[in-house]
Coordinates of C-alpha atoms in Angstrom, one line a residue:
Chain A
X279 CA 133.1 140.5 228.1
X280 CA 131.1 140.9 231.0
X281 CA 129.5 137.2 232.4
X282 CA 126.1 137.0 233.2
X283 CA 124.8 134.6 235.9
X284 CA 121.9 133.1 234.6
X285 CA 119.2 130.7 236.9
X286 CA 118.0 127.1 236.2
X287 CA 115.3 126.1 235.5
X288 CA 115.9 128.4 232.8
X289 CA 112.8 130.5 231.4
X290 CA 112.1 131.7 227.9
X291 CA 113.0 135.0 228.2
X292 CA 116.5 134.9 229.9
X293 CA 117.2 131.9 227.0
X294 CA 115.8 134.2 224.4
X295 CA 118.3 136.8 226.0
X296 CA 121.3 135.0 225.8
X297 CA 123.7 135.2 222.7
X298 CA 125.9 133.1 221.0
X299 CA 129.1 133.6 222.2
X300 CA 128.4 134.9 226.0
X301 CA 130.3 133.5 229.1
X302 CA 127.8 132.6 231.7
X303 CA 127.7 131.4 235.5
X304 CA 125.0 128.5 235.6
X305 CA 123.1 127.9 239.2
X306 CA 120.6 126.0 240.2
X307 CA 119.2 122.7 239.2
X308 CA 120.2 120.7 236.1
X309 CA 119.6 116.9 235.2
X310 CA 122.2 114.7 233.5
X311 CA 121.5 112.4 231.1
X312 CA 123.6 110.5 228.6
X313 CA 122.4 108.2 225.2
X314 CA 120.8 105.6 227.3
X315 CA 118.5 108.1 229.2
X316 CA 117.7 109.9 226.6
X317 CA 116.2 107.1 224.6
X318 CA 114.6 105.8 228.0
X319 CA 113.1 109.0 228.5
X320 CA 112.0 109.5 224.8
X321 CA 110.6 106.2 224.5
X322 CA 108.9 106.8 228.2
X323 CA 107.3 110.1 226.5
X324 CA 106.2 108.4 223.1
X325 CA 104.2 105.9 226.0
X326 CA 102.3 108.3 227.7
X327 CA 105.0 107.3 230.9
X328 CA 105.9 109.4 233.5
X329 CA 109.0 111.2 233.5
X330 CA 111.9 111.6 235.5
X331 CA 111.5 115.2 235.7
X332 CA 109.8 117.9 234.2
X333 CA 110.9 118.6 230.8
X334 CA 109.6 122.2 230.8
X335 CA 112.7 124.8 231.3
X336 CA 114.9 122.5 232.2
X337 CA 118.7 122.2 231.8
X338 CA 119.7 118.8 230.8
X339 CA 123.5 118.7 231.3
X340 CA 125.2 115.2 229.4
X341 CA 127.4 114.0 231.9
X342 CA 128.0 110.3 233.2
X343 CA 130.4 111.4 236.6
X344 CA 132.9 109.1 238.1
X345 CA 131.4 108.1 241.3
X346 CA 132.1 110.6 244.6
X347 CA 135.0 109.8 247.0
X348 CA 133.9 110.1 250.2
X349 CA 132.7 113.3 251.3
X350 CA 132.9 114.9 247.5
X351 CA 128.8 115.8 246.1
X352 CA 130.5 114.4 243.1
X353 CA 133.0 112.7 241.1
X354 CA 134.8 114.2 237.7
X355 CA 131.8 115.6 236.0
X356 CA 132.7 116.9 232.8
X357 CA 130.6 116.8 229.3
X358 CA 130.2 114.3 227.0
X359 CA 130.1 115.1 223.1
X360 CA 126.7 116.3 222.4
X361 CA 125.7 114.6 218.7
X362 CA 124.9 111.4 219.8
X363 CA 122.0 112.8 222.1
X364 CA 120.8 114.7 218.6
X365 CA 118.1 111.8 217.9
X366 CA 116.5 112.5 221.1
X367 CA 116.4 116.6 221.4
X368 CA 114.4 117.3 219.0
X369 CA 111.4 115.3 221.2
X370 CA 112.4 117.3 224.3
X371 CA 112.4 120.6 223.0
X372 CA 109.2 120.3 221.9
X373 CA 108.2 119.2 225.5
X374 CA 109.8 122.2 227.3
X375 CA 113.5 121.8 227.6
X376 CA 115.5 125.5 227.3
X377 CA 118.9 124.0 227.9
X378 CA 121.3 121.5 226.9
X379 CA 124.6 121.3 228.5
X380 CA 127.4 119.3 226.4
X381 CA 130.6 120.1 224.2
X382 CA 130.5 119.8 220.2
X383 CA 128.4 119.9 217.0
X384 CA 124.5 119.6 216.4
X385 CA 122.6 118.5 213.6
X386 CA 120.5 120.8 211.9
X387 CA 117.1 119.3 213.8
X388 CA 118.3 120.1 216.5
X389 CA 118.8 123.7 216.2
X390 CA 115.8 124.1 213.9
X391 CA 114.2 123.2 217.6
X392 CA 116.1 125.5 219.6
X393 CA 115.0 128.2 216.7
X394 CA 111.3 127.2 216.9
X395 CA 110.9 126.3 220.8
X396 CA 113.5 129.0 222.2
X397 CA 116.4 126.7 223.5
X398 CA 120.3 127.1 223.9
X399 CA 123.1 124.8 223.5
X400 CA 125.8 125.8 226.0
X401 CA 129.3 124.6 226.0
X402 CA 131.6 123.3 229.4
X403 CA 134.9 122.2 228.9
X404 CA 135.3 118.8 227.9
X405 CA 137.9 117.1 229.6
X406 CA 137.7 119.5 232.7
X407 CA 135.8 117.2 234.9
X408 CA 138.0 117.7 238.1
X409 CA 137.1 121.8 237.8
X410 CA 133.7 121.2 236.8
X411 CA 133.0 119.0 239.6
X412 CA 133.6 122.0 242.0
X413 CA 130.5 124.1 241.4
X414 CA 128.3 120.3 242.2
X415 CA 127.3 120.8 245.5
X416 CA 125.0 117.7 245.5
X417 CA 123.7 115.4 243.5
X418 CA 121.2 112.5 243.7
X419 CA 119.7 109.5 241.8
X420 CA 116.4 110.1 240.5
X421 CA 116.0 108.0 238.0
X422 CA 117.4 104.5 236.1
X423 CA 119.6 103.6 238.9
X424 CA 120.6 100.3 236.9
X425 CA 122.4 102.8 234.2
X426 CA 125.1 103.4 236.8
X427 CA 127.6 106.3 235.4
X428 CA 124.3 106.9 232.8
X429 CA 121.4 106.9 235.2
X430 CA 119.7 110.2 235.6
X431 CA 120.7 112.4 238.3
X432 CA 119.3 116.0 239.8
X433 CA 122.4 118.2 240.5
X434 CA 122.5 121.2 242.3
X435 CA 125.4 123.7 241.0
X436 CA 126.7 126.8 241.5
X437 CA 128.3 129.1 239.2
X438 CA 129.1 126.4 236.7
X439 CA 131.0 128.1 234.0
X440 CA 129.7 127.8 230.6
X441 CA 129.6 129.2 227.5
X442 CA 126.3 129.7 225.0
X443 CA 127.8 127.9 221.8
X444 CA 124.3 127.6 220.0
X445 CA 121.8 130.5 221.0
X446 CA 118.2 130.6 220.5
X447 CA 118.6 132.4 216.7
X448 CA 120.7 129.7 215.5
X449 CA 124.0 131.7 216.1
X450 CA 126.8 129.0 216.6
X451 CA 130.1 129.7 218.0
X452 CA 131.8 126.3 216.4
X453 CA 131.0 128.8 213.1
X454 CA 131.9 131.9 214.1
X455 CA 134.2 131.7 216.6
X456 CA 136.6 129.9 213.9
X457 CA 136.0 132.7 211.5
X458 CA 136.9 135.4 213.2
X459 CA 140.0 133.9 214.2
X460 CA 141.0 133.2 210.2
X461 CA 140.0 136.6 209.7
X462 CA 141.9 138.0 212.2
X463 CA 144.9 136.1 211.3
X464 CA 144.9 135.9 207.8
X465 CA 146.4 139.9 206.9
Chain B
X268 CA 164.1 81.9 233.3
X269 CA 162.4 84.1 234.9
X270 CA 159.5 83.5 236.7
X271 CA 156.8 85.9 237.2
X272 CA 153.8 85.6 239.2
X273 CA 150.6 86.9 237.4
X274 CA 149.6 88.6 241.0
X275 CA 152.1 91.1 240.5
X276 CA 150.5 91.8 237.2
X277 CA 147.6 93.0 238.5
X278 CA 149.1 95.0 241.3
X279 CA 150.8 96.9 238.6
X280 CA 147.7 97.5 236.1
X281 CA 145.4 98.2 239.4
X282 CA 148.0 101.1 240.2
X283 CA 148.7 102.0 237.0
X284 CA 144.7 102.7 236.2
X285 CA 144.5 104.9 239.0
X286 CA 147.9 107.5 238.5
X287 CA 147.3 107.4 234.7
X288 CA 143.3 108.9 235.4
X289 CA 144.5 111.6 238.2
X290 CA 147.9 112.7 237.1
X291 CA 148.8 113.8 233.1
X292 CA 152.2 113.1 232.3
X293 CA 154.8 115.8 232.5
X294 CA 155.3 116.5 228.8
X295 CA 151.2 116.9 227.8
X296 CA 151.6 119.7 230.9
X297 CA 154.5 121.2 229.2
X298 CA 152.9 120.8 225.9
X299 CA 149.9 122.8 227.0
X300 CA 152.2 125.4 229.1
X301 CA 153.9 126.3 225.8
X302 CA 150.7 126.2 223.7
X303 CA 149.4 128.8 226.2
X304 CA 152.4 130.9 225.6
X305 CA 152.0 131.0 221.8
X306 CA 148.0 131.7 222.1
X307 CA 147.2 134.9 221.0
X308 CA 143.6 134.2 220.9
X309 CA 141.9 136.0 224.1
X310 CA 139.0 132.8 224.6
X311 CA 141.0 130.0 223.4
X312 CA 143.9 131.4 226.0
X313 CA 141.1 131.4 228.5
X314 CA 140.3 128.0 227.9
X315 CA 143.6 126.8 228.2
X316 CA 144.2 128.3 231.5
X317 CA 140.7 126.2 232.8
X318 CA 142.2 123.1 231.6
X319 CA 145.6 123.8 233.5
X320 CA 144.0 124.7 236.1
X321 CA 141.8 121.1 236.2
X322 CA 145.3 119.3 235.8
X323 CA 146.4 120.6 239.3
X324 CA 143.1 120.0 240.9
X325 CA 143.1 116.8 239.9
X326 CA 147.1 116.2 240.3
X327 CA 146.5 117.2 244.1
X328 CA 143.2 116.1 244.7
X329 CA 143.7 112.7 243.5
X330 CA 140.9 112.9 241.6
X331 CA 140.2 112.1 238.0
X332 CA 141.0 114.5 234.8
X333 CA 138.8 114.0 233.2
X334 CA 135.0 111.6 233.9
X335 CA 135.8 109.4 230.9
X336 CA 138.0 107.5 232.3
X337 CA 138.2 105.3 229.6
X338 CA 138.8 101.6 228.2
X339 CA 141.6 100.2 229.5
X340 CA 144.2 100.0 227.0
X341 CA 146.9 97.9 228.0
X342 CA 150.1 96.6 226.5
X343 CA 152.4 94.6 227.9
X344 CA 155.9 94.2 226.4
X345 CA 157.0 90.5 227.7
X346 CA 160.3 89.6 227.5
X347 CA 161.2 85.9 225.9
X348 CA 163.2 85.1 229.0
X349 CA 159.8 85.6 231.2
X350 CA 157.5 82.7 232.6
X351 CA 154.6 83.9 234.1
X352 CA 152.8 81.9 236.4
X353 CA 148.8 82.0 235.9
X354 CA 146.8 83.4 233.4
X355 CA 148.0 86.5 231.9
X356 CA 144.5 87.9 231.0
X357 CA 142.6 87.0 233.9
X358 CA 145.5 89.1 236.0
X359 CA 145.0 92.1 233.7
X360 CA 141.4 92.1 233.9
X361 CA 141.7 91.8 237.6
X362 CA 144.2 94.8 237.9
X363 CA 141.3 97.5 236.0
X364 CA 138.6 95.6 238.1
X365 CA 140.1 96.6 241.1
X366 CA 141.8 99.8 240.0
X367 CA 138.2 101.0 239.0
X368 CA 137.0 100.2 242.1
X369 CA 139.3 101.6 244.3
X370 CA 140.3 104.7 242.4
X371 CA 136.5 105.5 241.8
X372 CA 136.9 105.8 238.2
X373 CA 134.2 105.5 236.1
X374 CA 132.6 101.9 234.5
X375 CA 132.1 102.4 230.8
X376 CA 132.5 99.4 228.9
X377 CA 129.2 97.2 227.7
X378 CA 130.1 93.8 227.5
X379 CA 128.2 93.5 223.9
X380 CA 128.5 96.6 221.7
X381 CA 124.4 96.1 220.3
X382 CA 123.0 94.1 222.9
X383 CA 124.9 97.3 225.8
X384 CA 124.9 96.0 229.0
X385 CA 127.6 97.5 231.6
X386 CA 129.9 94.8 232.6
X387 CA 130.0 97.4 235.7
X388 CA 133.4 97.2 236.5
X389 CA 135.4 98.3 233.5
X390 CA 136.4 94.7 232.0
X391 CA 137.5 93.8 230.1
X392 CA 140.5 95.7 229.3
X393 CA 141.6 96.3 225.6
X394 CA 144.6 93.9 225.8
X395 CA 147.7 93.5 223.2
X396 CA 150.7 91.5 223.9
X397 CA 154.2 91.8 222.5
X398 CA 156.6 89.7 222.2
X399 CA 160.4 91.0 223.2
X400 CA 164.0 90.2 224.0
X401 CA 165.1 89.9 227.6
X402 CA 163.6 88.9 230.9
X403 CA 161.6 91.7 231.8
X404 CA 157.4 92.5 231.6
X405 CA 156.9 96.5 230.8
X406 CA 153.5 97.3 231.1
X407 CA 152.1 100.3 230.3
X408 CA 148.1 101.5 230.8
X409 CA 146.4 104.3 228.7
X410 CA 142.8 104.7 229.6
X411 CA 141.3 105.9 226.2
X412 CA 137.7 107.8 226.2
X413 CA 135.2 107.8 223.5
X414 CA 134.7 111.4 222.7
X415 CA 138.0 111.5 220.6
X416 CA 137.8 107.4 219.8
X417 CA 134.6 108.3 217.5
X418 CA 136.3 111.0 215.5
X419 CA 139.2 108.8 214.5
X420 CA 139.1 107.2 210.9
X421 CA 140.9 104.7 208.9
X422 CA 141.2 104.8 205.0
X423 CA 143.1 102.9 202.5
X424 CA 144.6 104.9 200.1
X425 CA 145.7 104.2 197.2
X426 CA 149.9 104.4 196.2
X427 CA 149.3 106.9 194.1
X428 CA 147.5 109.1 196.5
X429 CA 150.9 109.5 198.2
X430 CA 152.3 111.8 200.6
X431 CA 150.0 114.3 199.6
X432 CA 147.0 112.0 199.8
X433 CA 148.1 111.2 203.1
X434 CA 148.2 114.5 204.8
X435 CA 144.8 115.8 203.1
X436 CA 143.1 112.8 204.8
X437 CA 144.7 113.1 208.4
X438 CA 143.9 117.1 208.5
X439 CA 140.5 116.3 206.9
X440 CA 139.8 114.1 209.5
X441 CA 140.5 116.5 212.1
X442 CA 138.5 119.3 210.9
X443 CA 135.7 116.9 210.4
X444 CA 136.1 116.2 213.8
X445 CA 136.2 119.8 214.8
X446 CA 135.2 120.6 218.4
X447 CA 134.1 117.2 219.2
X448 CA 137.2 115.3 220.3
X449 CA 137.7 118.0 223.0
X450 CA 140.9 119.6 220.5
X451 CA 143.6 120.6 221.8
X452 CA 144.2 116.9 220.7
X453 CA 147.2 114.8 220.0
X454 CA 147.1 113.1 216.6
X455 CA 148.5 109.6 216.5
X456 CA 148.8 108.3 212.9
X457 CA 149.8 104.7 211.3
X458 CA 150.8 104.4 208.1
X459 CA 151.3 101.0 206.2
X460 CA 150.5 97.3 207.3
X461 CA 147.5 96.0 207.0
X462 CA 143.8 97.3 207.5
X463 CA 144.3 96.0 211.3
X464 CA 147.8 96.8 211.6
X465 CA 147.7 100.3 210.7
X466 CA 144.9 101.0 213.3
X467 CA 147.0 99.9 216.6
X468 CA 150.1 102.0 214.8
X469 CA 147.8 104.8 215.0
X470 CA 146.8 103.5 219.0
X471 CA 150.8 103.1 219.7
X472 CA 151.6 106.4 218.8
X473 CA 149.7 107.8 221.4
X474 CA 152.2 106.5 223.6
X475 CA 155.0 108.1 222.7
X476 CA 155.4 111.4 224.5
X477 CA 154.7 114.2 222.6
X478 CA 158.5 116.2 223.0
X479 CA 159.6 112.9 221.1
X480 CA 159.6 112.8 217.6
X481 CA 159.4 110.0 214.8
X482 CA 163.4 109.1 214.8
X483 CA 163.1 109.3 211.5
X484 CA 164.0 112.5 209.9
X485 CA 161.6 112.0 206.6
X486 CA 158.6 111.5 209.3
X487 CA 159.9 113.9 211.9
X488 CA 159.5 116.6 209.3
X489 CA 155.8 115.2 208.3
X490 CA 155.3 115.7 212.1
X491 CA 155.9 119.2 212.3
X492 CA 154.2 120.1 208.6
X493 CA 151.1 118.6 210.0
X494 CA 150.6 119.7 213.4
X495 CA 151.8 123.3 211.3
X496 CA 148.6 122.5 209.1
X497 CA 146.5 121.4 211.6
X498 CA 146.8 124.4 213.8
X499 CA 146.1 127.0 211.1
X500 CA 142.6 125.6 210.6
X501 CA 141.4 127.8 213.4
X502 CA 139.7 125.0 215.2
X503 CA 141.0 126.0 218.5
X504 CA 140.7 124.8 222.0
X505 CA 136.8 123.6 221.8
X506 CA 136.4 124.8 218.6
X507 CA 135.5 128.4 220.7
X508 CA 138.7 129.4 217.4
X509 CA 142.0 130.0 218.1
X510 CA 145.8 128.1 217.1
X511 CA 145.5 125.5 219.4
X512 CA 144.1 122.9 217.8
X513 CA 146.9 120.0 218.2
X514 CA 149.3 119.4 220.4
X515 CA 151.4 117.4 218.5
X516 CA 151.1 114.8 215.6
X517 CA 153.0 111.3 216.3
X518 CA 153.7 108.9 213.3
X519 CA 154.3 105.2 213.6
X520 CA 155.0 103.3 210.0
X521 CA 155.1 99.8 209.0
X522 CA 156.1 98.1 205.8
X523 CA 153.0 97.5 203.5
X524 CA 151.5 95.9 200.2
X525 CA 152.3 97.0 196.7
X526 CA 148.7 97.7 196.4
X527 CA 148.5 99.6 199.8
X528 CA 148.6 102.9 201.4
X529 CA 146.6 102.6 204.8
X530 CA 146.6 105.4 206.9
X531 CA 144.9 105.4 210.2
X532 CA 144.3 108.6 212.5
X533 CA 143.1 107.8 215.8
X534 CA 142.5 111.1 217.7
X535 CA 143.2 111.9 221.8
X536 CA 141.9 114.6 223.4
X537 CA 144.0 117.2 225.5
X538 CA 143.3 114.5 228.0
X539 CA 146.5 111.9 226.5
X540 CA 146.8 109.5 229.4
X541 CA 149.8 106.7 229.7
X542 CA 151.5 105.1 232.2
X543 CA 154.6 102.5 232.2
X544 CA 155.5 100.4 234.9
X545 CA 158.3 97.7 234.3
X546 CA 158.8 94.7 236.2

């Protein structure tokens, strides 16, 4: 399958484009944040607060790195299981977000977002932090410094492989992609 | 008898912390290696060669595995010859402190699990002592993460759910878990005890490696009927589908109750980190 290279911020129509499923090459800018972010930020929205970034096409990737060795942009940086952030994307999507990196299952409100809004769930390889950490070429604090490994930081990356797990229709990979291996094998 | 200064303790965990994050052991590498050899599924074989290929970077790099570096498990295995001079714990706590640090591994224990504050520099670590013949201190590190620490369960069964009971709940546990724990995982399960008991047998067998099975023949063969089951759920590595799901099961028993069938499954994730050190 051929692997598209896809920008972020992410807009509507190249999310809309992508399907469930695809390989893709990530660059630009994403934000992590974990749980404790996420409910800072939520509860910051629900206030009428400023936010650390701009929700609108953004790529929030859940990730709490190890901290940089000298002269590295960043430490291990692989994803953190996704679920837990499920209380809070819901809220985001509403607000703009197109992207979510992260490994496992969502809830149902979740994707009933992605369906309505137009956002995709994408997949990185949990417990590849050392590989991942290669396409970061630099990353900075912007937010909730006092969260340390959890505070909320702007990354620049570059052809940070992913994979679209949940697309914009609902598809899901964690479905299908166990199916069709069954199938396959069970002649 | 001997005497043992708690200093050296910490130098141990402190060093132990840091190779046990950068470098897998040998037999999880050879474990994958052969699990990509059997693959047949194009994306799970894709996946398996990423994850390889992160082992070497971080093997050579010196850098972590994976970010979670974990809790600190440690165990120390003290001999009943052994006297060791200042406070055990405080020398432990000391060794991840500055293993953390220096090894820039990530800080990811709250010091109250509603209240969450970061203790910010990994303390304490999860601690169990045991009590041995002879005049020597093993100690052996496994940082556990989180991911695959929330999908593990613990259920008491009942006698007459049985052997059959058992391995329904320990493969429904990991499908439930599905992609979550980061699968290729190694299972460790306890069986027997107590409620508390059966939960660190679980923990312990996460330490054996995974090219040694349960000496046991009655449990060796549960071993391989499980992992069998387990990888013809589809799962695969990430739950993309595919065989890989487990790398290996590892069951540690104890005598129990009459009234009692615990079984505990605490799941790892490809990511199985240990490391011994004896002094």
């Amino acid at each position: 399958m051929a692997i598209k290279r896809i920008q972020a911020p992410l807009t509507e129509s190249v999310a809309r484009s992508l399907k469930s499923g695809d390989s893709v090459l990530l660059s630009g800018t994403v934000y992590t944040a974990r749980d404790a972010a996420h409910k800072r930020i939520v509860e910051a929205m629900a206030a009428g607060q400023p936010l650390p970034f701009d929700p609108q096409d953004a790529v929030i990737y859940y990730v709490g790195p190890t901290p940089a060795k000298p002269g590295q942009a960043i430490g291990s940086a692989g994803p953190t299981t996704s679920y837990r952030m499920d209380a809070y994307s819901p809220a985001l999507i509403a607000r703009g977000q197109r992207g979510m990196i992260g490994k496992g299952k969502r809830g149902p409100a979740v994707v009933e977002a992605m369906q309505q809004y137009g956002a995709v769930y994408f997949g990185a390889i949990g417990g590849a932090g050392a590989l991942l950490s290669k396409c970061v070429r630099s990353a900075e604090v912007i937010a909730y410094d006092d969260l340390g490994a959890e505070a909320v930081r702007k990354l620049t990356v570059e052809d940070l492989p992913l994979t679209v797990v949940i697309d914009c229709e609902g598809n899901n990979l964690y479905e299908t992609g166990r199916q069709a291996y069954l199938a396959a094998h069970s002649k | 008898m001997r005497e043992i200064q708690a200093s050296a303790i910490t130098a141990v965990v402190k060093r132990l912390c840091i190779e046990a994050n950068c470098h897998l052991p040998q037999d999880m590498q050879e474990c994958i290696t052969r699990a990509h050899a059997e693959e047949d599924w194009p994306i799970a074989s894709e996946i398996l060669e990423r994850i390889m290929e992160n082992y070497s970077i971080a093997d050579t790099r010196n850098v972590p595995i994976c970010q979670d570096t974990g809790v600190a498990c440690v165990f120390l295995e003290i001999g009943q010859d052994v006297h060791i001079l200042g406070n055990i714990k405080d020398a432990v706590d000391e060794g991840v402190r500055q293993g953390y640090a220096e090894g820039y591994l990530r800080k990811s224990v709250v010091g109250d699990p509603l209240r969450r504050v970061n203790t910010g520099d990994n303390t304490p670590a999860m601690l169990y002592y045991n009590l041995v013949p002879g005049d020597a201190v093993r100690v052996t590190v496994a940082p556990k993460g989180f991911g695959s620490e929330n999908m593990s369960q613990l259920k008491m069964l009942k006698p007459s759910d049985g052997v059959e009971g058992a391995k329904d709940f320990i493969v429904r546990v990991v499908e439930e878990a599905g992609p979550n724990p980061c699968p290729p995982i190694v299972v460790g399960v306890g069986i027997g005890g107590t409620f508390d008991q059966c939960a660190l047998l679980a923990k312990k067998a996460l330490l054996r490696s995974t090219d040694a099975r349960n000496p046991d023949p009655y449990y060796a063969s549960l071993e391989a009927e499980l992992l069998a089951r387990i990888n013809s759920l589809g799962i695969g590595p990430q739950g993309f589908g595919g065989k890989t799901t487990a790398l290996a099961v590892n069951i540690e028993v104890a005598p129990t109750h009459i009234a009692g069938l615990p079984v505990a499954v605490n799941i790892n994730c490809h990511v199985t980190r240990h490391k011994s050190e004896v002094l």
